[in-house]
mmCIF file with all atom_site columns, C-alpha atoms in Angstrom:
data_model
loop_
_atom_site.group_PDB
_atom_site.id
_atom_site.type_symbol
_atom_site.label_atom_id
_atom_site.label_alt_id
_atom_site.label_comp_id
_atom_site.label_asym_id
_atom_site.label_entity_id
_atom_site.label_seq_id
_atom_site.pdbx_PDB_ins_code
_atom_site.Cartn_x
_atom_site.Cartn_y
_atom_site.Cartn_z
_atom_site.occupancy
_atom_site.B_iso_or_equiv
_atom_site.pdbx_formal_charge
_atom_site.auth_seq_id
_atom_site.auth_comp_id
_atom_site.auth_asym_id
_atom_site.auth_atom_id
_atom_site.pdbx_PDB_model_num
ATOM 1   C CA . MET F 1 1   ? -125.289 62.869  232.197 1.00 0.00 ? 67  MET F CA 1
ATOM 2   C CA . SER F 1 2   ? -126.200 60.275  234.877 1.00 0.00 ? 68  SER F CA 1
ATOM 3   C CA . SER F 1 3   ? -130.182 60.754  235.110 1.00 0.00 ? 69  SER F CA 1
ATOM 4   C CA . GLY F 1 4   ? -130.357 61.239  238.599 1.00 0.00 ? 70  GLY F CA 1
ATOM 5   C CA . ILE F 1 5   ? -128.210 64.697  237.804 1.00 0.00 ? 71  ILE F CA 1
ATOM 6   C CA . GLY F 1 6   ? -130.864 64.829  235.164 1.00 0.00 ? 72  GLY F CA 1
ATOM 7   C CA . SER F 1 7   ? -133.872 64.568  236.858 1.00 0.00 ? 73  SER F CA 1
ATOM 8   C CA . PHE F 1 8   ? -132.462 66.939  239.301 1.00 0.00 ? 74  PHE F CA 1
ATOM 9   C CA . GLN F 1 9   ? -131.440 69.833  236.873 1.00 0.00 ? 75  GLN F CA 1
ATOM 10  C CA . MET F 1 10  ? -134.813 68.719  235.081 1.00 0.00 ? 76  MET F CA 1
ATOM 11  C CA . ILE F 1 11  ? -136.412 69.629  238.435 1.00 0.00 ? 77  ILE F CA 1
ATOM 12  C CA . MET F 1 12  ? -134.362 73.217  238.895 1.00 0.00 ? 78  MET F CA 1
ATOM 13  C CA . ASP F 1 13  ? -135.526 74.083  235.230 1.00 0.00 ? 79  ASP F CA 1
ATOM 14  C CA . ALA F 1 14  ? -138.819 73.628  236.449 1.00 0.00 ? 80  ALA F CA 1
ATOM 15  C CA . THR F 1 15  ? -138.995 75.670  239.645 1.00 0.00 ? 81  THR F CA 1
ATOM 16  C CA . GLU F 1 16  ? -136.949 77.923  238.186 1.00 0.00 ? 82  GLU F CA 1
ATOM 17  C CA . ALA F 1 17  ? -139.777 78.488  235.082 1.00 0.00 ? 83  ALA F CA 1
ATOM 18  C CA . LEU F 1 18  ? -142.288 78.503  237.810 1.00 0.00 ? 84  LEU F CA 1
ATOM 19  C CA . ILE F 1 19  ? -141.296 81.006  239.830 1.00 0.00 ? 85  ILE F CA 1
ATOM 20  C CA . GLN F 1 20  ? -141.205 83.146  236.729 1.00 0.00 ? 86  GLN F CA 1
ATOM 21  C CA . GLU F 1 21  ? -144.144 82.866  235.159 1.00 0.00 ? 87  GLU F CA 1
ATOM 22  C CA . LYS F 1 22  ? -146.320 82.540  238.873 1.00 0.00 ? 88  LYS F CA 1
ATOM 23  C CA . GLY F 1 23  ? -143.274 83.983  241.638 1.00 0.00 ? 89  GLY F CA 1
ATOM 24  C CA . CYS F 1 24  ? -142.776 81.891  244.657 1.00 0.00 ? 90  CYS F CA 1
ATOM 25  C CA . ARG F 1 25  ? -144.805 82.393  246.670 1.00 0.00 ? 91  ARG F CA 1
ATOM 26  C CA . GLN F 1 26  ? -148.167 80.019  244.526 1.00 0.00 ? 92  GLN F CA 1
ATOM 27  C CA . THR F 1 27  ? -145.388 77.578  243.068 1.00 0.00 ? 93  THR F CA 1
ATOM 28  C CA . THR F 1 28  ? -145.613 75.032  244.319 1.00 0.00 ? 94  THR F CA 1
ATOM 29  C CA . LEU F 1 29  ? -143.810 70.628  244.753 1.00 0.00 ? 95  LEU F CA 1
ATOM 30  C CA . GLN F 1 30  ? -147.639 69.584  243.177 1.00 0.00 ? 96  GLN F CA 1
ATOM 31  C CA . ASP F 1 31  ? -146.619 72.597  240.574 1.00 0.00 ? 97  ASP F CA 1
ATOM 32  C CA . ILE F 1 32  ? -143.282 71.415  240.252 1.00 0.00 ? 98  ILE F CA 1
ATOM 33  C CA . ILE F 1 33  ? -144.252 67.693  240.163 1.00 0.00 ? 99  ILE F CA 1
ATOM 34  C CA . GLY F 1 34  ? -146.590 68.044  237.792 1.00 0.00 ? 100 GLY F CA 1
ATOM 35  C CA . ARG F 1 35  ? -143.919 70.229  235.411 1.00 0.00 ? 101 ARG F CA 1
ATOM 36  C CA . THR F 1 36  ? -141.563 67.786  236.073 1.00 0.00 ? 102 THR F CA 1
ATOM 37  C CA . GLY F 1 37  ? -144.269 64.513  235.976 1.00 0.00 ? 103 GLY F CA 1
ATOM 38  C CA . LEU F 1 38  ? -141.272 63.086  238.306 1.00 0.00 ? 104 LEU F CA 1
ATOM 39  C CA . SER F 1 39  ? -143.237 61.970  241.444 1.00 0.00 ? 105 SER F CA 1
ATOM 40  C CA . LYS F 1 40  ? -143.471 62.920  245.088 1.00 0.00 ? 106 LYS F CA 1
ATOM 41  C CA . GLY F 1 41  ? -140.782 60.877  246.119 1.00 0.00 ? 107 GLY F CA 1
ATOM 42  C CA . ALA F 1 42  ? -138.469 61.327  242.704 1.00 0.00 ? 108 ALA F CA 1
ATOM 43  C CA . ILE F 1 43  ? -138.166 64.777  244.165 1.00 0.00 ? 109 ILE F CA 1
ATOM 44  C CA . TYR F 1 44  ? -137.936 64.101  248.158 1.00 0.00 ? 110 TYR F CA 1
ATOM 45  C CA . HIS F 1 45  ? -134.850 62.267  246.893 1.00 0.00 ? 111 HIS F CA 1
ATOM 46  C CA . TYR F 1 46  ? -133.748 65.693  246.211 1.00 0.00 ? 112 TYR F CA 1
ATOM 47  C CA . VAL F 1 47  ? -135.107 67.895  249.138 1.00 0.00 ? 113 VAL F CA 1
ATOM 48  C CA . THR F 1 48  ? -137.028 68.043  252.056 1.00 0.00 ? 114 THR F CA 1
ATOM 49  C CA . GLY F 1 49  ? -139.320 71.317  250.430 1.00 0.00 ? 115 GLY F CA 1
ATOM 50  C CA . LYS F 1 50  ? -140.094 73.635  248.050 1.00 0.00 ? 116 LYS F CA 1
ATOM 51  C CA . ASP F 1 51  ? -137.728 75.877  250.562 1.00 0.00 ? 117 ASP F CA 1
ATOM 52  C CA . GLU F 1 52  ? -134.810 73.404  250.651 1.00 0.00 ? 118 GLU F CA 1
ATOM 53  C CA . LEU F 1 53  ? -135.040 73.629  245.927 1.00 0.00 ? 119 LEU F CA 1
ATOM 54  C CA . LEU F 1 54  ? -134.973 77.409  246.514 1.00 0.00 ? 120 LEU F CA 1
ATOM 55  C CA . GLY F 1 55  ? -131.317 78.422  248.590 1.00 0.00 ? 121 GLY F CA 1
ATOM 56  C CA . LEU F 1 56  ? -130.472 75.635  246.115 1.00 0.00 ? 122 LEU F CA 1
ATOM 57  C CA . LEU F 1 57  ? -131.035 77.099  242.966 1.00 0.00 ? 123 LEU F CA 1
ATOM 58  C CA . LEU F 1 58  ? -130.108 79.913  245.010 1.00 0.00 ? 124 LEU F CA 1
ATOM 59  C CA . LYS F 1 59  ? -126.238 78.378  245.849 1.00 0.00 ? 125 LYS F CA 1
ATOM 60  C CA . SER F 1 60  ? -126.037 76.491  241.633 1.00 0.00 ? 126 SER F CA 1
ATOM 61  C CA . ARG F 1 61  ? -126.180 80.152  240.335 1.00 0.00 ? 127 ARG F CA 1
ATOM 62  C CA . VAL F 1 62  ? -123.044 80.980  242.432 1.00 0.00 ? 128 VAL F CA 1
ATOM 63  C CA . GLU F 1 63  ? -121.255 78.095  241.862 1.00 0.00 ? 129 GLU F CA 1
ATOM 64  C CA . GLN F 1 64  ? -122.460 78.535  237.846 1.00 0.00 ? 130 GLN F CA 1
ATOM 65  C CA . ILE F 1 65  ? -120.791 82.009  238.307 1.00 0.00 ? 131 ILE F CA 1
ATOM 66  C CA . ASN F 1 66  ? -117.367 80.617  239.829 1.00 0.00 ? 132 ASN F CA 1
ATOM 67  C CA . ALA F 1 67  ? -116.699 77.606  237.025 1.00 0.00 ? 133 ALA F CA 1
ATOM 68  C CA . ARG F 1 68  ? -117.608 80.841  234.935 1.00 0.00 ? 134 ARG F CA 1
ATOM 69  C CA . PHE F 1 69  ? -114.256 82.904  236.964 1.00 0.00 ? 135 PHE F CA 1
ATOM 70  C CA . THR F 1 70  ? -112.501 79.816  236.699 1.00 0.00 ? 136 THR F CA 1
ATOM 71  C CA . GLU F 1 71  ? -112.820 80.042  233.008 1.00 0.00 ? 137 GLU F CA 1
ATOM 72  C CA . VAL F 1 72  ? -111.955 83.534  232.091 1.00 0.00 ? 138 VAL F CA 1
ATOM 73  C CA . VAL F 1 73  ? -109.283 83.586  235.192 1.00 0.00 ? 139 VAL F CA 1
ATOM 74  C CA . ASN F 1 74  ? -107.236 80.313  233.584 1.00 0.00 ? 140 ASN F CA 1
ATOM 75  C CA . SER F 1 75  ? -107.537 81.703  230.181 1.00 0.00 ? 141 SER F CA 1
ATOM 76  C CA . PRO F 1 76  ? -104.394 82.604  228.774 1.00 0.00 ? 142 PRO F CA 1
ATOM 77  C CA . GLN F 1 77  ? -106.441 85.857  227.402 1.00 0.00 ? 143 GLN F CA 1
ATOM 78  C CA . SER F 1 78  ? -107.262 86.561  230.813 1.00 0.00 ? 144 SER F CA 1
ATOM 79  C CA . SER F 1 79  ? -104.790 89.433  233.190 1.00 0.00 ? 145 SER F CA 1
ATOM 80  C CA . GLY F 1 80  ? -105.511 91.113  235.711 1.00 0.00 ? 146 GLY F CA 1
ATOM 81  C CA . LEU F 1 81  ? -108.715 91.861  237.784 1.00 0.00 ? 147 LEU F CA 1
ATOM 82  C CA . GLY F 1 82  ? -110.602 92.989  234.029 1.00 0.00 ? 148 GLY F CA 1
ATOM 83  C CA . ASN F 1 83  ? -112.156 89.833  233.074 1.00 0.00 ? 149 ASN F CA 1
ATOM 84  C CA . PRO F 1 84  ? -112.979 88.455  236.622 1.00 0.00 ? 150 PRO F CA 1
ATOM 85  C CA . LEU F 1 85  ? -113.909 91.856  237.567 1.00 0.00 ? 151 LEU F CA 1
ATOM 86  C CA . GLN F 1 86  ? -116.599 92.308  234.547 1.00 0.00 ? 152 GLN F CA 1
ATOM 87  C CA . LEU F 1 87  ? -118.449 88.729  234.096 1.00 0.00 ? 153 LEU F CA 1
ATOM 88  C CA . ILE F 1 88  ? -118.666 89.108  238.287 1.00 0.00 ? 154 ILE F CA 1
ATOM 89  C CA . ALA F 1 89  ? -119.852 92.560  237.737 1.00 0.00 ? 155 ALA F CA 1
ATOM 90  C CA . GLU F 1 90  ? -122.727 91.259  235.701 1.00 0.00 ? 156 GLU F CA 1
ATOM 91  C CA . GLY F 1 91  ? -123.530 88.670  237.032 1.00 0.00 ? 157 GLY F CA 1
ATOM 92  C CA . MET F 1 92  ? -124.243 90.898  240.875 1.00 0.00 ? 158 MET F CA 1
ATOM 93  C CA . LEU F 1 93  ? -126.427 93.082  238.423 1.00 0.00 ? 159 LEU F CA 1
ATOM 94  C CA . ARG F 1 94  ? -128.697 91.187  236.235 1.00 0.00 ? 160 ARG F CA 1
ATOM 95  C CA . SER F 1 95  ? -129.501 88.666  240.284 1.00 0.00 ? 161 SER F CA 1
ATOM 96  C CA . THR F 1 96  ? -129.952 92.213  241.091 1.00 0.00 ? 162 THR F CA 1
ATOM 97  C CA . SER F 1 97  ? -132.734 92.379  239.031 1.00 0.00 ? 163 SER F CA 1
ATOM 98  C CA . HIS F 1 98  ? -136.413 92.587  241.240 1.00 0.00 ? 164 HIS F CA 1
ATOM 99  C CA . SER F 1 99  ? -137.672 90.343  238.606 1.00 0.00 ? 165 SER F CA 1
ATOM 100 C CA . ASN F 1 100 ? -134.602 87.593  238.216 1.00 0.00 ? 166 ASN F CA 1
ATOM 101 C CA . VAL F 1 101 ? -135.347 84.628  239.676 1.00 0.00 ? 167 VAL F CA 1
ATOM 102 C CA . THR F 1 102 ? -133.081 84.358  242.229 1.00 0.00 ? 168 THR F CA 1
ATOM 103 C CA . ASN F 1 103 ? -133.073 87.904  243.201 1.00 0.00 ? 169 ASN F CA 1
ATOM 104 C CA . LYS F 1 104 ? -137.754 87.287  243.921 1.00 0.00 ? 170 LYS F CA 1
ATOM 105 C CA . ILE F 1 105 ? -136.293 83.364  245.153 1.00 0.00 ? 171 ILE F CA 1
ATOM 106 C CA . PHE F 1 106 ? -133.787 85.511  248.114 1.00 0.00 ? 172 PHE F CA 1
ATOM 107 C CA . ILE F 1 107 ? -136.620 88.435  249.534 1.00 0.00 ? 173 ILE F CA 1
ATOM 108 C CA . TYR F 1 108 ? -139.060 85.633  249.354 1.00 0.00 ? 174 TYR F CA 1
ATOM 109 C CA . LEU F 1 109 ? -137.108 83.205  252.027 1.00 0.00 ? 175 LEU F CA 1
ATOM 110 C CA . LEU F 1 110 ? -135.865 86.374  253.152 1.00 0.00 ? 176 LEU F CA 1
ATOM 111 C CA . SER F 1 111 ? -139.439 86.886  253.964 1.00 0.00 ? 177 SER F CA 1
ATOM 112 C CA . GLN F 1 112 ? -139.954 83.088  255.826 1.00 0.00 ? 178 GLN F CA 1
ATOM 113 C CA . MET F 1 113 ? -136.764 84.058  258.494 1.00 0.00 ? 179 MET F CA 1
ATOM 114 C CA . ASP F 1 114 ? -139.069 83.667  261.242 1.00 0.00 ? 180 ASP F CA 1
ATOM 115 C CA . ASN F 1 115 ? -139.116 79.863  259.760 1.00 0.00 ? 181 ASN F CA 1
ATOM 116 C CA . ALA F 1 116 ? -136.425 78.242  261.809 1.00 0.00 ? 182 ALA F CA 1
ATOM 117 C CA . LYS F 1 117 ? -135.552 75.941  258.971 1.00 0.00 ? 183 LYS F CA 1
ATOM 118 C CA . VAL F 1 118 ? -136.037 78.059  256.223 1.00 0.00 ? 184 VAL F CA 1
ATOM 119 C CA . ALA F 1 119 ? -133.299 80.819  258.657 1.00 0.00 ? 185 ALA F CA 1
ATOM 120 C CA . GLN F 1 120 ? -130.620 77.359  258.431 1.00 0.00 ? 186 GLN F CA 1
ATOM 121 C CA . ILE F 1 121 ? -131.514 78.185  254.266 1.00 0.00 ? 187 ILE F CA 1
ATOM 122 C CA . VAL F 1 122 ? -130.361 81.445  254.181 1.00 0.00 ? 188 VAL F CA 1
ATOM 123 C CA . GLN F 1 123 ? -127.599 81.594  256.405 1.00 0.00 ? 189 GLN F CA 1
ATOM 124 C CA . GLU F 1 124 ? -126.300 78.235  254.435 1.00 0.00 ? 190 GLU F CA 1
ATOM 125 C CA . VAL F 1 125 ? -126.668 80.778  250.957 1.00 0.00 ? 191 VAL F CA 1
ATOM 126 C CA . TYR F 1 126 ? -124.951 83.682  253.052 1.00 0.00 ? 192 TYR F CA 1
ATOM 127 C CA . ALA F 1 127 ? -121.824 81.269  253.676 1.00 0.00 ? 193 ALA F CA 1
ATOM 128 C CA . PHE F 1 128 ? -121.875 79.585  250.167 1.00 0.00 ? 194 PHE F CA 1
ATOM 129 C CA . THR F 1 129 ? -121.724 82.918  248.983 1.00 0.00 ? 195 THR F CA 1
ATOM 130 C CA . LEU F 1 130 ? -119.274 84.642  251.356 1.00 0.00 ? 196 LEU F CA 1
ATOM 131 C CA . GLN F 1 131 ? -116.730 81.698  250.916 1.00 0.00 ? 197 GLN F CA 1
ATOM 132 C CA . THR F 1 132 ? -117.274 82.504  246.924 1.00 0.00 ? 198 THR F CA 1
ATOM 133 C CA . CYS F 1 133 ? -116.361 85.435  247.058 1.00 0.00 ? 199 CYS F CA 1
ATOM 134 C CA . VAL F 1 134 ? -112.778 84.484  249.040 1.00 0.00 ? 200 VAL F CA 1
ATOM 135 C CA . LYS F 1 135 ? -111.945 82.675  246.950 1.00 0.00 ? 201 LYS F CA 1
ATOM 136 C CA . TRP F 1 136 ? -111.855 84.384  244.486 1.00 0.00 ? 202 TRP F CA 1
ATOM 137 C CA . ILE F 1 137 ? -109.980 87.328  245.862 1.00 0.00 ? 203 ILE F CA 1
ATOM 138 C CA . GLU F 1 138 ? -107.445 84.286  247.653 1.00 0.00 ? 204 GLU F CA 1
ATOM 139 C CA . VAL F 1 139 ? -107.443 83.820  243.658 1.00 0.00 ? 205 VAL F CA 1
ATOM 140 C CA . GLY F 1 140 ? -106.843 87.486  242.921 1.00 0.00 ? 206 GLY F CA 1
ATOM 141 C CA . LYS F 1 141 ? -103.832 87.783  246.090 1.00 0.00 ? 207 LYS F CA 1
ATOM 142 C CA . LEU F 1 142 ? -101.881 84.522  244.185 1.00 0.00 ? 208 LEU F CA 1
ATOM 143 C CA . HIS F 1 143 ? -101.996 85.682  240.597 1.00 0.00 ? 209 HIS F CA 1
ATOM 144 C CA . GLY F 1 144 ? -100.530 89.480  242.161 1.00 0.00 ? 210 GLY F CA 1
ATOM 145 C CA . VAL F 1 145 ? -103.388 91.563  241.517 1.00 0.00 ? 211 VAL F CA 1
ATOM 146 C CA . ILE F 1 146 ? -105.011 92.380  244.871 1.00 0.00 ? 212 ILE F CA 1
ATOM 147 C CA . PRO F 1 147 ? -103.092 92.998  247.236 1.00 0.00 ? 213 PRO F CA 1
ATOM 148 C CA . ALA F 1 148 ? -101.673 90.648  249.437 1.00 0.00 ? 214 ALA F CA 1
ATOM 149 C CA . GLN F 1 149 ? -102.792 92.763  253.069 1.00 0.00 ? 215 GLN F CA 1
ATOM 150 C CA . VAL F 1 150 ? -106.576 93.573  251.902 1.00 0.00 ? 216 VAL F CA 1
ATOM 151 C CA . ASP F 1 151 ? -108.272 91.111  254.287 1.00 0.00 ? 217 ASP F CA 1
ATOM 152 C CA . GLY F 1 152 ? -110.483 88.874  252.526 1.00 0.00 ? 218 GLY F CA 1
ATOM 153 C CA . THR F 1 153 ? -113.062 88.285  254.417 1.00 0.00 ? 219 THR F CA 1
ATOM 154 C CA . LYS F 1 154 ? -113.641 91.744  254.794 1.00 0.00 ? 220 LYS F CA 1
ATOM 155 C CA . THR F 1 155 ? -114.075 92.186  252.041 1.00 0.00 ? 221 THR F CA 1
ATOM 156 C CA . ALA F 1 156 ? -115.698 89.486  250.845 1.00 0.00 ? 222 ALA F CA 1
ATOM 157 C CA . GLU F 1 157 ? -118.520 90.431  253.643 1.00 0.00 ? 223 GLU F CA 1
ATOM 158 C CA . ALA F 1 158 ? -118.564 93.888  252.576 1.00 0.00 ? 224 ALA F CA 1
ATOM 159 C CA . LEU F 1 159 ? -119.185 92.999  248.718 1.00 0.00 ? 225 LEU F CA 1
ATOM 160 C CA . VAL F 1 160 ? -121.458 89.896  249.608 1.00 0.00 ? 226 VAL F CA 1
ATOM 161 C CA . THR F 1 161 ? -123.418 93.140  251.660 1.00 0.00 ? 227 THR F CA 1
ATOM 162 C CA . PHE F 1 162 ? -123.084 95.500  248.392 1.00 0.00 ? 228 PHE F CA 1
ATOM 163 C CA . LEU F 1 163 ? -125.147 92.686  246.500 1.00 0.00 ? 229 LEU F CA 1
ATOM 164 C CA . TYR F 1 164 ? -128.031 92.137  249.212 1.00 0.00 ? 230 TYR F CA 1
ATOM 165 C CA . GLY F 1 165 ? -128.599 95.654  249.447 1.00 0.00 ? 231 GLY F CA 1
ATOM 166 C CA . MET F 1 166 ? -129.070 96.486  245.459 1.00 0.00 ? 232 MET F CA 1
ATOM 167 C CA . ARG F 1 167 ? -131.292 93.033  245.403 1.00 0.00 ? 233 ARG F CA 1
ATOM 168 C CA . VAL F 1 168 ? -133.439 94.947  248.617 1.00 0.00 ? 234 VAL F CA 1
ATOM 169 C CA . GLN F 1 169 ? -132.958 98.131  246.852 1.00 0.00 ? 235 GLN F CA 1
ATOM 170 C CA . ASN F 1 170 ? -133.902 97.065  243.586 1.00 0.00 ? 236 ASN F CA 1
ATOM 171 C CA . THR F 1 171 ? -137.225 95.514  245.030 1.00 0.00 ? 237 THR F CA 1
ATOM 172 C CA . ILE F 1 172 ? -138.079 98.532  246.284 1.00 0.00 ? 238 ILE F CA 1
ATOM 173 C CA . ASN F 1 173 ? -138.201 100.469 243.687 1.00 0.00 ? 239 ASN F CA 1
ATOM 174 C CA . GLN F 1 174 ? -139.573 97.400  241.288 1.00 0.00 ? 240 GLN F CA 1
ATOM 175 C CA . GLU F 1 175 ? -136.620 98.700  238.924 1.00 0.00 ? 241 GLU F CA 1
ATOM 176 C CA . GLN F 1 176 ? -133.140 98.031  237.634 1.00 0.00 ? 242 GLN F CA 1
ATOM 177 C CA . SER F 1 177 ? -130.291 99.883  239.402 1.00 0.00 ? 243 SER F CA 1
ATOM 178 C CA . GLY F 1 178 ? -128.783 103.264 237.467 1.00 0.00 ? 244 GLY F CA 1
ATOM 179 C CA . MET F 1 179 ? -125.374 101.839 237.847 1.00 0.00 ? 245 MET F CA 1
ATOM 180 C CA . THR F 1 180 ? -123.747 100.508 235.302 1.00 0.00 ? 246 THR F CA 1
ATOM 181 C CA . VAL F 1 181 ? -120.988 97.401  234.718 1.00 0.00 ? 247 VAL F CA 1
ATOM 182 C CA . GLU F 1 182 ? -118.360 100.053 235.101 1.00 0.00 ? 248 GLU F CA 1
ATOM 183 C CA . GLU F 1 183 ? -119.245 101.944 237.741 1.00 0.00 ? 249 GLU F CA 1
ATOM 184 C CA . LEU F 1 184 ? -119.847 98.681  239.482 1.00 0.00 ? 250 LEU F CA 1
ATOM 185 C CA . ILE F 1 185 ? -116.027 97.295  238.132 1.00 0.00 ? 251 ILE F CA 1
ATOM 186 C CA . ALA F 1 186 ? -114.631 100.912 239.373 1.00 0.00 ? 252 ALA F CA 1
ATOM 187 C CA . PHE F 1 187 ? -115.936 100.296 243.046 1.00 0.00 ? 253 PHE F CA 1
ATOM 188 C CA . MET F 1 188 ? -115.198 96.359  243.503 1.00 0.00 ? 254 MET F CA 1
ATOM 189 C CA . THR F 1 189 ? -111.844 97.486  241.982 1.00 0.00 ? 255 THR F CA 1
ATOM 190 C CA . ARG F 1 190 ? -111.568 100.613 245.046 1.00 0.00 ? 256 ARG F CA 1
ATOM 191 C CA . ALA F 1 191 ? -113.425 97.709  247.502 1.00 0.00 ? 257 ALA F CA 1
ATOM 192 C CA . LEU F 1 192 ? -110.388 95.305  246.044 1.00 0.00 ? 258 LEU F CA 1
ATOM 193 C CA . ARG F 1 193 ? -106.902 97.630  247.267 1.00 0.00 ? 259 ARG F CA 1
#
């Protein structure tokens, strides 16, 4: 691992820990500098500010799920939709918890949408999440477990809308949804037919 990648990961990890401890609004770049021991210039080498860093944290979670999805799909033990949908459903339920760092970031950034720069960050995160979901659907089609006639973009839009709705619902209720992994898998399976 190069020191640049290590430093950036340290910044991401410190930011996540600080948000868990203090929340998004109370976490400052100065806090991140203090936690990482890096200079202000080192932080600004990677990001232009806290909001961009928060957007990158959201994208990194999607990338992590995508990496695990790729492993599961390419595993010789994996066949059909079951294992990939299990992985996605577990990730969705985890990320929509009102106490989950990524959900805190999502809600915080949404509340800042009147700032053009933040609006762009949120739009980029949405587009990235949507594109990743479309890729998953296309992989399912290639493996013959999702019918070819399924419109990948429209289905991905519906699934991302559902995910974002769960985030908001769980934040409003301040509790985890009563939906189980199995119920979410059944919902996604119906959407993919």
